[in-house]
Tab-separated table of C-alpha atoms and ligand atoms in Angstrom:
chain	number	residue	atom	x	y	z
J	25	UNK	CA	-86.249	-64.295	-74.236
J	26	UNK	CA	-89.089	-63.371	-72.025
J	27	UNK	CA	-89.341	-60.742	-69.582
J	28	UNK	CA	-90.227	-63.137	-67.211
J	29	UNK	CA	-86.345	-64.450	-67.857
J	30	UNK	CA	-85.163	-61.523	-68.087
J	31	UNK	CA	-87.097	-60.589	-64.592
J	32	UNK	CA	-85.574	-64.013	-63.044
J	33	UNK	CA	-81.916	-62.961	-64.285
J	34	UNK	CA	-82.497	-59.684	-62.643
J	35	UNK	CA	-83.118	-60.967	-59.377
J	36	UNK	CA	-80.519	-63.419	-59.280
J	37	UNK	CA	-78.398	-60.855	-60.205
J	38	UNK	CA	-79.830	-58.374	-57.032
J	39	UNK	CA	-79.638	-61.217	-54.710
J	40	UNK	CA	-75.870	-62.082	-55.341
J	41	UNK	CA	-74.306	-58.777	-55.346
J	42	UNK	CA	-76.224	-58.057	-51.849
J	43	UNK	CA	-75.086	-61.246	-50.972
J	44	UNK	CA	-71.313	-60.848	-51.620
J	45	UNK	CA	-71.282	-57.128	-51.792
J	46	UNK	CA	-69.287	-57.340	-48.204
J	47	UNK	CA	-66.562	-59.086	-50.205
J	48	UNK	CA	-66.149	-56.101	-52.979
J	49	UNK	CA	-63.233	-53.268	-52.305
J	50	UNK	CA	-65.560	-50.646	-51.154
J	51	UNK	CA	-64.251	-47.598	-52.702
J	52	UNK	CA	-63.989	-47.956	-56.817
J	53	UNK	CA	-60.181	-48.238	-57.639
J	54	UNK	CA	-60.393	-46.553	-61.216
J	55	UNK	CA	-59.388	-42.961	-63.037
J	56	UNK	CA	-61.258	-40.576	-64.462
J	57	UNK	CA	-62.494	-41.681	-68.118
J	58	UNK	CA	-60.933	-44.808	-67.423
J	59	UNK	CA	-64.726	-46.555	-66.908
J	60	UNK	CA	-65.755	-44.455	-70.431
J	61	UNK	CA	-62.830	-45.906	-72.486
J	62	UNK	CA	-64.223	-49.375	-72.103
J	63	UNK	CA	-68.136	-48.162	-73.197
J	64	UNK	CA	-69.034	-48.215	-76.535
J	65	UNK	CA	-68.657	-44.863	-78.446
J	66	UNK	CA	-72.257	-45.407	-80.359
J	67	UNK	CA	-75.465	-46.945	-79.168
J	68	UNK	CA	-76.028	-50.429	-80.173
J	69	UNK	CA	-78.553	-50.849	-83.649
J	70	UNK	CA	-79.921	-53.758	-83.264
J	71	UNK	CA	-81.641	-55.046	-80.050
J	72	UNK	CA	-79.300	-56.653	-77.539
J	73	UNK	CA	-80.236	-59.203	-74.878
J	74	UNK	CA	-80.467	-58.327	-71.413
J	75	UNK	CA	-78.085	-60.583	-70.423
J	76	UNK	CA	-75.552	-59.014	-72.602
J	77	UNK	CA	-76.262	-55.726	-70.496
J	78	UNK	CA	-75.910	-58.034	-66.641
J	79	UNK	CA	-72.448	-59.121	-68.390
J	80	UNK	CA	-71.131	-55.532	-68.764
J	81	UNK	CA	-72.746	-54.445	-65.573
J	82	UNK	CA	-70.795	-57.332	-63.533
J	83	UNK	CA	-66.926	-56.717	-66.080
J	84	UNK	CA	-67.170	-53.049	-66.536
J	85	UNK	CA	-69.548	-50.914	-64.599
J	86	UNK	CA	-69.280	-52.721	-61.009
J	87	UNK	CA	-65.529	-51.899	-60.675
J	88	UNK	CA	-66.406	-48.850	-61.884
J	89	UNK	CA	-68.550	-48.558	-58.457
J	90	UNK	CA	-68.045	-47.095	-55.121
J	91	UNK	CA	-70.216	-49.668	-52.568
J	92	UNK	CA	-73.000	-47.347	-50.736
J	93	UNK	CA	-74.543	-50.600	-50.134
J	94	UNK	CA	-71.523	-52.009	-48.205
J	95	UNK	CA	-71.607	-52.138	-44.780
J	96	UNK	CA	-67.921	-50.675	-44.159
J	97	UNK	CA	-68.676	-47.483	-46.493
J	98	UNK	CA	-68.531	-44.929	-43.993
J	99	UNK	CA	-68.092	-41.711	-46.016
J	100	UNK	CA	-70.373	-38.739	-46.046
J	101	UNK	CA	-74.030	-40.072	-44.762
J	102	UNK	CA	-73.955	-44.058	-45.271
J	103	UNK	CA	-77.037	-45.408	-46.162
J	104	UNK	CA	-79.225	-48.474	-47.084
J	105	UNK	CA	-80.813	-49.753	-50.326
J	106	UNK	CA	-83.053	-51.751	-47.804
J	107	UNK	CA	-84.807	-55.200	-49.649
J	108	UNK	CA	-88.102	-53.765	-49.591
J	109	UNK	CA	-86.811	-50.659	-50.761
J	110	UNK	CA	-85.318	-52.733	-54.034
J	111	UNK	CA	-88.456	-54.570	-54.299
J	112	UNK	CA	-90.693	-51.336	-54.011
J	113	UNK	CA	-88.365	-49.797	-56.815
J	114	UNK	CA	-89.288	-52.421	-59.408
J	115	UNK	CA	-92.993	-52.404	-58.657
J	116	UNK	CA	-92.665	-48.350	-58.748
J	117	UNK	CA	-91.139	-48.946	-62.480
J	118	UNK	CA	-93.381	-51.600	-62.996
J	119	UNK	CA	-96.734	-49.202	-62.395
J	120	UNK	CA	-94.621	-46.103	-63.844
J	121	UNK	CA	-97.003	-43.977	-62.779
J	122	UNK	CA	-96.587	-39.743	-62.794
J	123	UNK	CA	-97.665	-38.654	-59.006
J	124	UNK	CA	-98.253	-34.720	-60.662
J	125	UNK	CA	-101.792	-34.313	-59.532
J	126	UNK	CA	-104.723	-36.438	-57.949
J	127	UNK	CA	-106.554	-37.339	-61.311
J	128	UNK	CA	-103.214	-38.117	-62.654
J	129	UNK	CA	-103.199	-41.282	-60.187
J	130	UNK	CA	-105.729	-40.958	-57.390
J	131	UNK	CA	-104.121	-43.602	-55.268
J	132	UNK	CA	-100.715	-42.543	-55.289
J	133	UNK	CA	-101.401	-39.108	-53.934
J	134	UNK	CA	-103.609	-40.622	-51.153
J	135	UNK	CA	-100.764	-43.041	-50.691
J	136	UNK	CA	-98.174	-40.239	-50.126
J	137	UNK	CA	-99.715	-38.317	-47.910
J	138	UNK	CA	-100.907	-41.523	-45.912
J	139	UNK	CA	-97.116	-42.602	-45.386
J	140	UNK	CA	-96.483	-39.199	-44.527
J	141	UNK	CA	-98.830	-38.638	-41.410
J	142	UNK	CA	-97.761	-42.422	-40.823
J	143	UNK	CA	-94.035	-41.068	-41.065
J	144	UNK	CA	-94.638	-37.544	-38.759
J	145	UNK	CA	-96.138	-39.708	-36.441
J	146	UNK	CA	-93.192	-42.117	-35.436
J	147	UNK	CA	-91.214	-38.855	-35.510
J	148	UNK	CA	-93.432	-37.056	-33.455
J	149	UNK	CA	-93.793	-34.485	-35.600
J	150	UNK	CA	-97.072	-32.491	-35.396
J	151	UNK	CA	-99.680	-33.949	-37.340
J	152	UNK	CA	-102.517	-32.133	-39.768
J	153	UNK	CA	-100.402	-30.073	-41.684
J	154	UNK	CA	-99.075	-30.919	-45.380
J	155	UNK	CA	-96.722	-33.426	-46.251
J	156	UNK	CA	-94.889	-34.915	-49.534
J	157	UNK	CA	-91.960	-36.234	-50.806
J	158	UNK	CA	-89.947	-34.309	-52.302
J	159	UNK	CA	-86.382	-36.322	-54.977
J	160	UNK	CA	-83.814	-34.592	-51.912
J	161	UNK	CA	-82.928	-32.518	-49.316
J	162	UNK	CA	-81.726	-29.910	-51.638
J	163	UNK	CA	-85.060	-29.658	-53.486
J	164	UNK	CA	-86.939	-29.307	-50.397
J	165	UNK	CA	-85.206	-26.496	-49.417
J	166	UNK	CA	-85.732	-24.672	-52.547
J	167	UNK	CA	-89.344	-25.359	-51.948
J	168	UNK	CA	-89.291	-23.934	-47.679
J	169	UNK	CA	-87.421	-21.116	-49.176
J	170	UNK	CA	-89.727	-20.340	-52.513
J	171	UNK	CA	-92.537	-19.780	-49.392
J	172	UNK	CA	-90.501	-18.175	-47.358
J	173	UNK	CA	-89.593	-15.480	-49.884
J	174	UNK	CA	-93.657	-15.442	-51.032
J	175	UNK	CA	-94.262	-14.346	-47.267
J	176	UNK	CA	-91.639	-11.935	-47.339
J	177	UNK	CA	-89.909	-11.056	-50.611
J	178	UNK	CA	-86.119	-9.777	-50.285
J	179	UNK	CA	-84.138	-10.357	-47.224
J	180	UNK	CA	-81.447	-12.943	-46.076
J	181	UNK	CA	-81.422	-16.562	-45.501
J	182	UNK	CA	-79.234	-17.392	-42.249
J	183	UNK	CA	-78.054	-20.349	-41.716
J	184	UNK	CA	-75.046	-21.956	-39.396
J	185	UNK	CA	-71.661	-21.847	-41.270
J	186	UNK	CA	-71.930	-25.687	-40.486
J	187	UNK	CA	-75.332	-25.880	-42.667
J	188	UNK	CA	-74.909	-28.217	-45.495
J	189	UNK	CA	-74.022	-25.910	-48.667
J	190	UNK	CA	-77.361	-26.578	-50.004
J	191	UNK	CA	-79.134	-24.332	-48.207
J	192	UNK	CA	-76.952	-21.171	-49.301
J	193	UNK	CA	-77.519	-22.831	-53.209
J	194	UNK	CA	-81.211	-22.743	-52.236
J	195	UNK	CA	-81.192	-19.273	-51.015
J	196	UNK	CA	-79.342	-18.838	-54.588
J	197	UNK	CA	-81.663	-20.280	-56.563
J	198	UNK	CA	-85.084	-18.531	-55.129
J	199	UNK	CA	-82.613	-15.158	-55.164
J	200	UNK	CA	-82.217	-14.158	-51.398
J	201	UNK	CA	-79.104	-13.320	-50.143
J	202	UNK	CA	-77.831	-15.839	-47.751
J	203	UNK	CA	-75.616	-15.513	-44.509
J	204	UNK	CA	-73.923	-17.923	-42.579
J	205	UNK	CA	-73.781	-17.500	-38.209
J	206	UNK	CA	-71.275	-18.671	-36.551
J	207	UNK	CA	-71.277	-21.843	-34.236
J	208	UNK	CA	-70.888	-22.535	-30.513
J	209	UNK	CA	-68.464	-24.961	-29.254
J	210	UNK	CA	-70.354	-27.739	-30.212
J	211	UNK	CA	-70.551	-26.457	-33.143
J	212	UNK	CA	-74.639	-25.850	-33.053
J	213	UNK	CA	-75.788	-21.846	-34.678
J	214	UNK	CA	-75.632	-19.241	-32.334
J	215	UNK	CA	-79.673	-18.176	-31.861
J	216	UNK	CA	-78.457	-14.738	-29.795
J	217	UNK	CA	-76.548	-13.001	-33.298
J	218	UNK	CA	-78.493	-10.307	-34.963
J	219	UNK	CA	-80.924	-12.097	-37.587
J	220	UNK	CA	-81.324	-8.489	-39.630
J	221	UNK	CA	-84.146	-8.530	-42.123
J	222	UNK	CA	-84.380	-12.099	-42.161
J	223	UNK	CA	-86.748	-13.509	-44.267
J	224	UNK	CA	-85.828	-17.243	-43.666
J	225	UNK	CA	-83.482	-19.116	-40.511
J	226	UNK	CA	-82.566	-22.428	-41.688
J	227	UNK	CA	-81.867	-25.027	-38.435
J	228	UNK	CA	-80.130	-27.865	-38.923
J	229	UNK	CA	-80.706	-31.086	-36.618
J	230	UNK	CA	-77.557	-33.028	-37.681
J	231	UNK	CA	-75.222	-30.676	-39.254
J	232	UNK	CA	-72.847	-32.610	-42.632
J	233	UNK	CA	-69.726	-31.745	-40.722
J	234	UNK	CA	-70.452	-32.882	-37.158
J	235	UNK	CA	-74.074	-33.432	-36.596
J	236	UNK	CA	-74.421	-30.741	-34.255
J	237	UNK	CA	-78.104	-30.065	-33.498
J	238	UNK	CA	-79.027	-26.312	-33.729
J	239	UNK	CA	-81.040	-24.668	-31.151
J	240	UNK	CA	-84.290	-25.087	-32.967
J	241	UNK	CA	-86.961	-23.242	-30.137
J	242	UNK	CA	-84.700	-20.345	-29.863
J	243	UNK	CA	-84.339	-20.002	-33.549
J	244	UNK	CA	-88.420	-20.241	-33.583
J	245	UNK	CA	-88.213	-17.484	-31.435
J	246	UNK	CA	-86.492	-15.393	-33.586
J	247	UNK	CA	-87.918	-15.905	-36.290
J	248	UNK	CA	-91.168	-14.655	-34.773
J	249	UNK	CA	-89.528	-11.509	-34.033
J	250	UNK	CA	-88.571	-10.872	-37.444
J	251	UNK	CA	-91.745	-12.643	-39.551
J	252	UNK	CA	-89.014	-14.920	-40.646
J	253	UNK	CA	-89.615	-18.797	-41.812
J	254	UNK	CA	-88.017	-21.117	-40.041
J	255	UNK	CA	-86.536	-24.330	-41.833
J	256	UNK	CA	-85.371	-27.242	-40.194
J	257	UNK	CA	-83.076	-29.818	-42.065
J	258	UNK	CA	-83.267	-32.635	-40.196
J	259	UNK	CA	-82.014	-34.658	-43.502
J	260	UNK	CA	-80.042	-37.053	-41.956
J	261	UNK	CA	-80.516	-37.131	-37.890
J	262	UNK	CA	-84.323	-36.374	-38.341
J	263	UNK	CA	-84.249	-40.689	-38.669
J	264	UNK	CA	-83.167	-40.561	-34.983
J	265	UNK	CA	-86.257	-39.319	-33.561
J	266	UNK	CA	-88.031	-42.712	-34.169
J	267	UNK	CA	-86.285	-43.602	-30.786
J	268	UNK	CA	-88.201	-42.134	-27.891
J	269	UNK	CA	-84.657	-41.475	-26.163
J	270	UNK	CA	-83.646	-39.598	-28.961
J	271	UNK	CA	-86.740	-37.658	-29.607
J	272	UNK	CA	-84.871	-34.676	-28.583
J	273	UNK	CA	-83.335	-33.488	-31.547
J	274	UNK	CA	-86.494	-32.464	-32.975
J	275	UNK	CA	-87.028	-30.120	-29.805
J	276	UNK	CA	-88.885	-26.982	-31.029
J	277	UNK	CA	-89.732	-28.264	-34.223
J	278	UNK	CA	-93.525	-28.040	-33.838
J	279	UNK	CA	-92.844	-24.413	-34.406
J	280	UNK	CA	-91.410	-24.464	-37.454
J	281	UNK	CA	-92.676	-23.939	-40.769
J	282	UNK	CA	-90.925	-26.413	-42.578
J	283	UNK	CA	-89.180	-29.711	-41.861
J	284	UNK	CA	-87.345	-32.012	-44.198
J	285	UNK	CA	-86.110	-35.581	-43.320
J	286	UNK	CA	-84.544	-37.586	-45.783
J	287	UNK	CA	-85.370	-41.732	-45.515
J	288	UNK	CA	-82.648	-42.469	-48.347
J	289	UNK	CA	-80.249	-41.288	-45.634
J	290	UNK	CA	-81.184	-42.843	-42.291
J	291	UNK	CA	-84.181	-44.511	-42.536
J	292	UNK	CA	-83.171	-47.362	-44.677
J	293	UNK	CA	-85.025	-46.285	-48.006
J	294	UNK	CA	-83.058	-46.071	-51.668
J	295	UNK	CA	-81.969	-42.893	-53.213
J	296	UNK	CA	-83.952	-40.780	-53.827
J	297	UNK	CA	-86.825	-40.329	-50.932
J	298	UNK	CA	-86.802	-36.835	-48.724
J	299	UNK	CA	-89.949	-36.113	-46.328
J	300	UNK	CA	-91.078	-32.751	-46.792
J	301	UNK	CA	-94.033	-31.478	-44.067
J	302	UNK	CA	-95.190	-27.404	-43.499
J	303	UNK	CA	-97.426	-26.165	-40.896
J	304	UNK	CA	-98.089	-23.465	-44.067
J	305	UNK	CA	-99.182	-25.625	-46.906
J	306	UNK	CA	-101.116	-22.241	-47.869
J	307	UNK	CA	-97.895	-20.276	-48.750
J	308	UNK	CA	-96.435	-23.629	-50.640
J	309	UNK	CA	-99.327	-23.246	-52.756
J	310	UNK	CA	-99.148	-19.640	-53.332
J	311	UNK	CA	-95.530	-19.960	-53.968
J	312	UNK	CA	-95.949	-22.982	-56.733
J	313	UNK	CA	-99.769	-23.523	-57.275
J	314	UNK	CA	-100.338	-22.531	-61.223
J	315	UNK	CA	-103.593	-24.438	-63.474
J	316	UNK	CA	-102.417	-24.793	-66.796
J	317	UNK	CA	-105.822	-25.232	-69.157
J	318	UNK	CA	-104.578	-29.145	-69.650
J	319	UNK	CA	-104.272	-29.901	-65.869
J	320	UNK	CA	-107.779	-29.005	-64.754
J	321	UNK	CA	-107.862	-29.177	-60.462
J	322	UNK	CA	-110.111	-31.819	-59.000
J	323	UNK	CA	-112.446	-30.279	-56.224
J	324	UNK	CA	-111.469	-31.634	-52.765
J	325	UNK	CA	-108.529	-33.429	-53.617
J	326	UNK	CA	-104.330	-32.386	-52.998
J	327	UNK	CA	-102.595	-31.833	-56.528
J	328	UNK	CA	-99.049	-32.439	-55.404
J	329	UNK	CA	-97.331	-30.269	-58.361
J	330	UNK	CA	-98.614	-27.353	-56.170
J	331	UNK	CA	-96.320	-27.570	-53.197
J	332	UNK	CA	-92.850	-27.883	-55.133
J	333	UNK	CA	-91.044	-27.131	-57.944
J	334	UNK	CA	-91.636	-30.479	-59.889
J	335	UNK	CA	-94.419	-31.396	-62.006
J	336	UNK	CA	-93.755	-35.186	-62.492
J	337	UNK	CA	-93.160	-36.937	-59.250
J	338	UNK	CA	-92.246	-40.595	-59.256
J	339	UNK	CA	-94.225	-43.084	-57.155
J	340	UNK	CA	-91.982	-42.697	-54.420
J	341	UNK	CA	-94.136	-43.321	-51.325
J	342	UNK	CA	-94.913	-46.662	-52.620
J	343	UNK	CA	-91.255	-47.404	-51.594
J	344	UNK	CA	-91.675	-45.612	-48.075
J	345	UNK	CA	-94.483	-47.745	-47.807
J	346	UNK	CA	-93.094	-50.732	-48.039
J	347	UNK	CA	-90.268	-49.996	-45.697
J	348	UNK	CA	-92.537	-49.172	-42.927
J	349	UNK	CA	-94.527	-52.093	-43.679
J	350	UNK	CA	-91.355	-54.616	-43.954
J	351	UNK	CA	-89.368	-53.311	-40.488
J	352	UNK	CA	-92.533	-51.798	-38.265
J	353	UNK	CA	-91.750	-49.052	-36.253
J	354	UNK	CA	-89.497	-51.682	-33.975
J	355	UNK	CA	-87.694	-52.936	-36.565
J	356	UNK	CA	-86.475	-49.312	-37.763
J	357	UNK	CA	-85.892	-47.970	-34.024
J	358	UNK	CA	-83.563	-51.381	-33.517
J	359	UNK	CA	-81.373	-50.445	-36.574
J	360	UNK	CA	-80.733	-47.311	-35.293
J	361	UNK	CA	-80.157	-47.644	-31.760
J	362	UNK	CA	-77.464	-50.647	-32.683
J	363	UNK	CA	-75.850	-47.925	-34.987
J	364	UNK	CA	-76.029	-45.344	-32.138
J	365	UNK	CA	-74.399	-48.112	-30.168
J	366	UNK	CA	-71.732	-48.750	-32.681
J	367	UNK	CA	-70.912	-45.273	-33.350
J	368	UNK	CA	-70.161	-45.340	-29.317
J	369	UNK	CA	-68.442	-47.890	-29.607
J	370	UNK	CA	-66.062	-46.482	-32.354
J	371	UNK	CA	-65.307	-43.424	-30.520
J	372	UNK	CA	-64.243	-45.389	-27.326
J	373	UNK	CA	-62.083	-47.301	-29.393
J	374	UNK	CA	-60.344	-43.600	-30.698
J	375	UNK	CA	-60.626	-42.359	-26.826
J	376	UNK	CA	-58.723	-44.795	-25.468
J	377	UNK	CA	-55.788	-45.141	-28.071
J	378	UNK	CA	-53.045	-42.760	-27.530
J	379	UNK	CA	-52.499	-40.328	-30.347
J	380	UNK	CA	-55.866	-39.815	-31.211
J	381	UNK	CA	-59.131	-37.640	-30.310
J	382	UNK	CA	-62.256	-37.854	-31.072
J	383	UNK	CA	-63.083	-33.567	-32.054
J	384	UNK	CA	-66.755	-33.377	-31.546
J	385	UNK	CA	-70.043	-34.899	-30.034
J	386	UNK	CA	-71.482	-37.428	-31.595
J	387	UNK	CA	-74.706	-38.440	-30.429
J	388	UNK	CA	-76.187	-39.949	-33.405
J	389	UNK	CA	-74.618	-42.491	-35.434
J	390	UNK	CA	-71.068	-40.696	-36.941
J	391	UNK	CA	-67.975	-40.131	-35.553
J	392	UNK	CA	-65.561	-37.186	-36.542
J	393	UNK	CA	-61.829	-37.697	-34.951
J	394	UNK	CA	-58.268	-37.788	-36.156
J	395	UNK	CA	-55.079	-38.653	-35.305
J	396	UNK	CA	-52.771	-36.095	-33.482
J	397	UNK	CA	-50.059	-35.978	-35.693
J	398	UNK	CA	-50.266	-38.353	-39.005
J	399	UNK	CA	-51.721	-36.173	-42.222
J	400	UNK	CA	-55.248	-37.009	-41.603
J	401	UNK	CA	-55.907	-36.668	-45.156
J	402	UNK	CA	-53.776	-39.101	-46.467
J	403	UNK	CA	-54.628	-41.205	-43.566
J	404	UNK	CA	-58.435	-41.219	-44.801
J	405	UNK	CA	-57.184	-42.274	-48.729
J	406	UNK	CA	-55.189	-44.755	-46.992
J	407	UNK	CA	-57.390	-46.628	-45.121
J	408	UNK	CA	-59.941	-46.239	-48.517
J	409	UNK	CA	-57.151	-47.784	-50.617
J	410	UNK	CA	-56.635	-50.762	-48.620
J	411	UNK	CA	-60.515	-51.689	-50.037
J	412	UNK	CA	-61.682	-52.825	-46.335
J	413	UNK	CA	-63.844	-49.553	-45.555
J	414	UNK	CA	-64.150	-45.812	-47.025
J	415	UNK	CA	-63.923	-42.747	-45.195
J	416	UNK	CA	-63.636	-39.394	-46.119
J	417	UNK	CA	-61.554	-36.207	-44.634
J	418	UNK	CA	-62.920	-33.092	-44.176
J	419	UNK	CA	-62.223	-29.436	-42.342
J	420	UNK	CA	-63.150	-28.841	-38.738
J	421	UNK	CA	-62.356	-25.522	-37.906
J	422	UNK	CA	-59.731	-25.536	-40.528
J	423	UNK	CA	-58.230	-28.586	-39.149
J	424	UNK	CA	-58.150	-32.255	-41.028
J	425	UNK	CA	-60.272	-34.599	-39.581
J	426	UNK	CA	-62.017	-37.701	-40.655
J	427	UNK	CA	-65.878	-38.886	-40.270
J	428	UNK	CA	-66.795	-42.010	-39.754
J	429	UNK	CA	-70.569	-42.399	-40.622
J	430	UNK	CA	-72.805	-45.132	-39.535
J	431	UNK	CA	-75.986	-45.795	-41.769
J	432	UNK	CA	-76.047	-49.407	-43.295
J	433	UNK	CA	-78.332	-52.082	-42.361
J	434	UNK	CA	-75.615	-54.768	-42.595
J	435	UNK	CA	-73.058	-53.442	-40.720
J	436	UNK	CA	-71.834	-55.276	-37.198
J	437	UNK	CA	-69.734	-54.591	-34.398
J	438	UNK	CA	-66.853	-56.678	-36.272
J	439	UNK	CA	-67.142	-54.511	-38.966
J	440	UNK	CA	-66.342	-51.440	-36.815
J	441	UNK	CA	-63.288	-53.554	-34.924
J	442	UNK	CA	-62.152	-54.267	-38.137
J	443	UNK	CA	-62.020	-50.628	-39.592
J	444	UNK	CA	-60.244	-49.346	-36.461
J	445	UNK	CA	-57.654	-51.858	-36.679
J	446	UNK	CA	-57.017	-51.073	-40.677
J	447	UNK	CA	-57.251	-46.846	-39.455
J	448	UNK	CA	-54.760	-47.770	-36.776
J	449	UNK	CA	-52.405	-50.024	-39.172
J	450	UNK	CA	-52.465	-46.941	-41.562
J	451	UNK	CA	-51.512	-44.318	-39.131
J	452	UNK	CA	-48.682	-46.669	-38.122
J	453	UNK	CA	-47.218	-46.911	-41.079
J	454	UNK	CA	-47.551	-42.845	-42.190
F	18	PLP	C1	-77.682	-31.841	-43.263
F	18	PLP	C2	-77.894	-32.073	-44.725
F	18	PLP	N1	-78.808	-31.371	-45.384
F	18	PLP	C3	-79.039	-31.537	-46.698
F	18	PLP	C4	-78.307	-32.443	-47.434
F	18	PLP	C5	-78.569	-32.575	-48.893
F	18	PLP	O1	-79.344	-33.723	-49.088
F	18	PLP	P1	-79.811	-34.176	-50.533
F	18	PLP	O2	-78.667	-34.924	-51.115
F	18	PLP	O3	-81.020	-35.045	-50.275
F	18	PLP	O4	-80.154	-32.960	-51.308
F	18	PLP	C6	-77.327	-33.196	-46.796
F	18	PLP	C7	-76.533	-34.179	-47.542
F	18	PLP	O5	-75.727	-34.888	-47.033
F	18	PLP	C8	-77.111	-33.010	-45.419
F	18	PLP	O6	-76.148	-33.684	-44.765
């Protein structure tokens, strides 16, 4: 067998489950261990073909799967494994190269911070400060924070009790105490709290829960009064602001330090690909730059293992690249102003049925709402078990509600009809 087979068999294999993925029970339908019991207990000794492996992946692993690539998942932040993204993966494999420093492969640094100044630019994002990409959101943070602690050592991370529960782990990690401020009514941070020896204020433009946008130009504003760093995750509604008419929700974020934007949520790009910039790329470096005798510096050029915590860095921009070479700006600002539009769509379909509400704004693409009386929980598993979509629950304000969260390239207006009818057959039958 040749890997040019082998290659063929692959692709076949891509193409047909994007092709009938739509068809699949979104949510996997198994038990814990139940997916392990059917593996192998030892690794194989002799060499197997890879066909063997596309056999298991298709009778044990896929209904093993939950669907992120399906356009009726709807849980958490949905997203898209885009084609150029898949193709981009294999030729990122393919070159395998380590993105740790500039001599280590000249090209894909250049490359990275190319796509990036491409990338702040269709944000709007100020330009001529430092950019990479950084595996997630999470990571990122760790990395604003690291800087924020080298400015000012000790003191408290704040962040809105609707921050995503990375930031306090962050704050954790880099040992600063974190606090969380409470929200408005629509749900953004409150910027007029006391911010006591802050050392950091983490914004968030598109909270988990809601995708409340904090108030990111007061927050700068505070932060200047204490010497604080101020954060923005913008991981998933940072996407928006390719939209002129959206452009807002990145208000105030010239004066930040730090902004992170994650493409493998919104912006159509495979796990794992989050956009990292700093107006500070001086205290990045202090906080991470260290020469080791066998990684000599080049003169002039960016060594990217000095602005986070990793040393190897996968060839991610290369996939980043190709997604903002295969759509063009257009393409990407189409996809999501028709998931805008369907999110709109959905929640005039909840605000017009009896019995339900829709509980918070939703400007961007997700929709959190419930139903008056059923157990909005259960509702949420039920509508998941029927296989047609997946949502999850969650807390708002201590009350049950569910989100419904728009982020795949494939999905259509039927496919939002067609949820709302299985939500409202659920809640009939509670
Ligand atoms: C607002 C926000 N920030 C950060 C994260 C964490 O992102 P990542 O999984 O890239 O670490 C999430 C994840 O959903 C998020 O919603």
């Amino acid at each position: 067998m040749s890997f040019r087979d082998d290659l063929d068999r692959a692709a076949e294999w891509a193409d047909g489950y994007l092709g009938r993925v739509a068809t699949l029970p979104v949510a996997a339908r198994v038990e814990p261990g139940e997916i392990r019991a059917r593996l192998p207990q030892a690794p194989p000794e002799e060499p197997e073909p890879f066909e063997a492996l596309l056999r298991d992946l298709d009778e044990i692993i896929l209904p093993g799967l939950t669907h992120w690539n399906h356009p009726r998942f709807f849980a958490w932040f949905a997203n898209t494994g885009s084609a150029p993204g898949v193709l981009a993966e294999l030729l990122i494999a393919t070159l395998n190269v380590n993105n740790m420093t500039w001599l280590a492969s000249p090209a894909a640094t250049e490359l990275e911070l190319t796509v990036m100044d491409w990338l702040a630019q269709l944000l709007g994002l100020p330009r001529g400060g430092h950019g990479h990409i950084e595996d997630s959101a999470s990571t990122a943070t760790v990395a604003a924070l690291a800087a924020a602690r080298t400015q000012k050592p000790g003191g408290i991370v704040y962040a809105s009790e609707q921050a995503n529960f990375s930031v306090e782990k962050a704050a954790r990690l880099v040992g600063l105490e974190f606090r969380a401020v409470a929200v408005d009514d629509e749900f953004r941070m409150r910027a007029d709290g006391p911010f006591d020896d802050a050392t950091a204020i983490v914004a968030t433009v598109g909270t988990t829960g809601t995708t409340s946008v904090d108030p990111v130009r007061e927050l700068a504003g505070r932060c200047a009064e204490h010497g604080a760093w101020l954060h923005v995750d913008a991981a998933y509604a940072g996407a928006a602001a390719i939209c002129p008419e959206l452009r807002w929700c990145l208000d105030g974020v010239e004066e930040a330090d730090s902004v992170v934007v994650n493409p493998h949520k919104w912006l159509f790009t495979p796990m794992d690909c989050s956009a990292f910039w700093t107006r500070r790329p001086e205290m990045l470096h202090e906080a991470f730059a260290l020469v080791p005798d066998y990684l000599a510096a080049t003169q002039d050029a960016v060594d990217l293992k000095d602005f986070g915590p990793a040393l190897g860095r996968r060839f991610r921009a290369l996939k980043l690249w190709a997604v903002l070479r295969w759509y063009g700006a257009e393409g990407l600002r189409s996809l999501i102003r028709e998931h805008v539009r369907l999110a709109q769509l959905f929640a005039s379909l909840v605000d017009a049925e009896p019995g339900w509400e829709v509980v918070a704004p939703h400007p961007f693409s997700t929709v959190c709402f419930r139903h008056v009386e059923a157990d909005n929980d259960e509702l949420a598993r039920a509508a998941t078990a029927t296989g047609d979509l997946f949502v999850a629950s969650s807390r708002l304000r201590g009350r049950p509600m569910i989100r419904l969260a728009i982020g795949n390239e494939q999905t259509t207006e039927d496919d939002i009809r067609r949820s709302w009818e299985v939500l409202r057959a659920c809640a009939a039958r509670q």
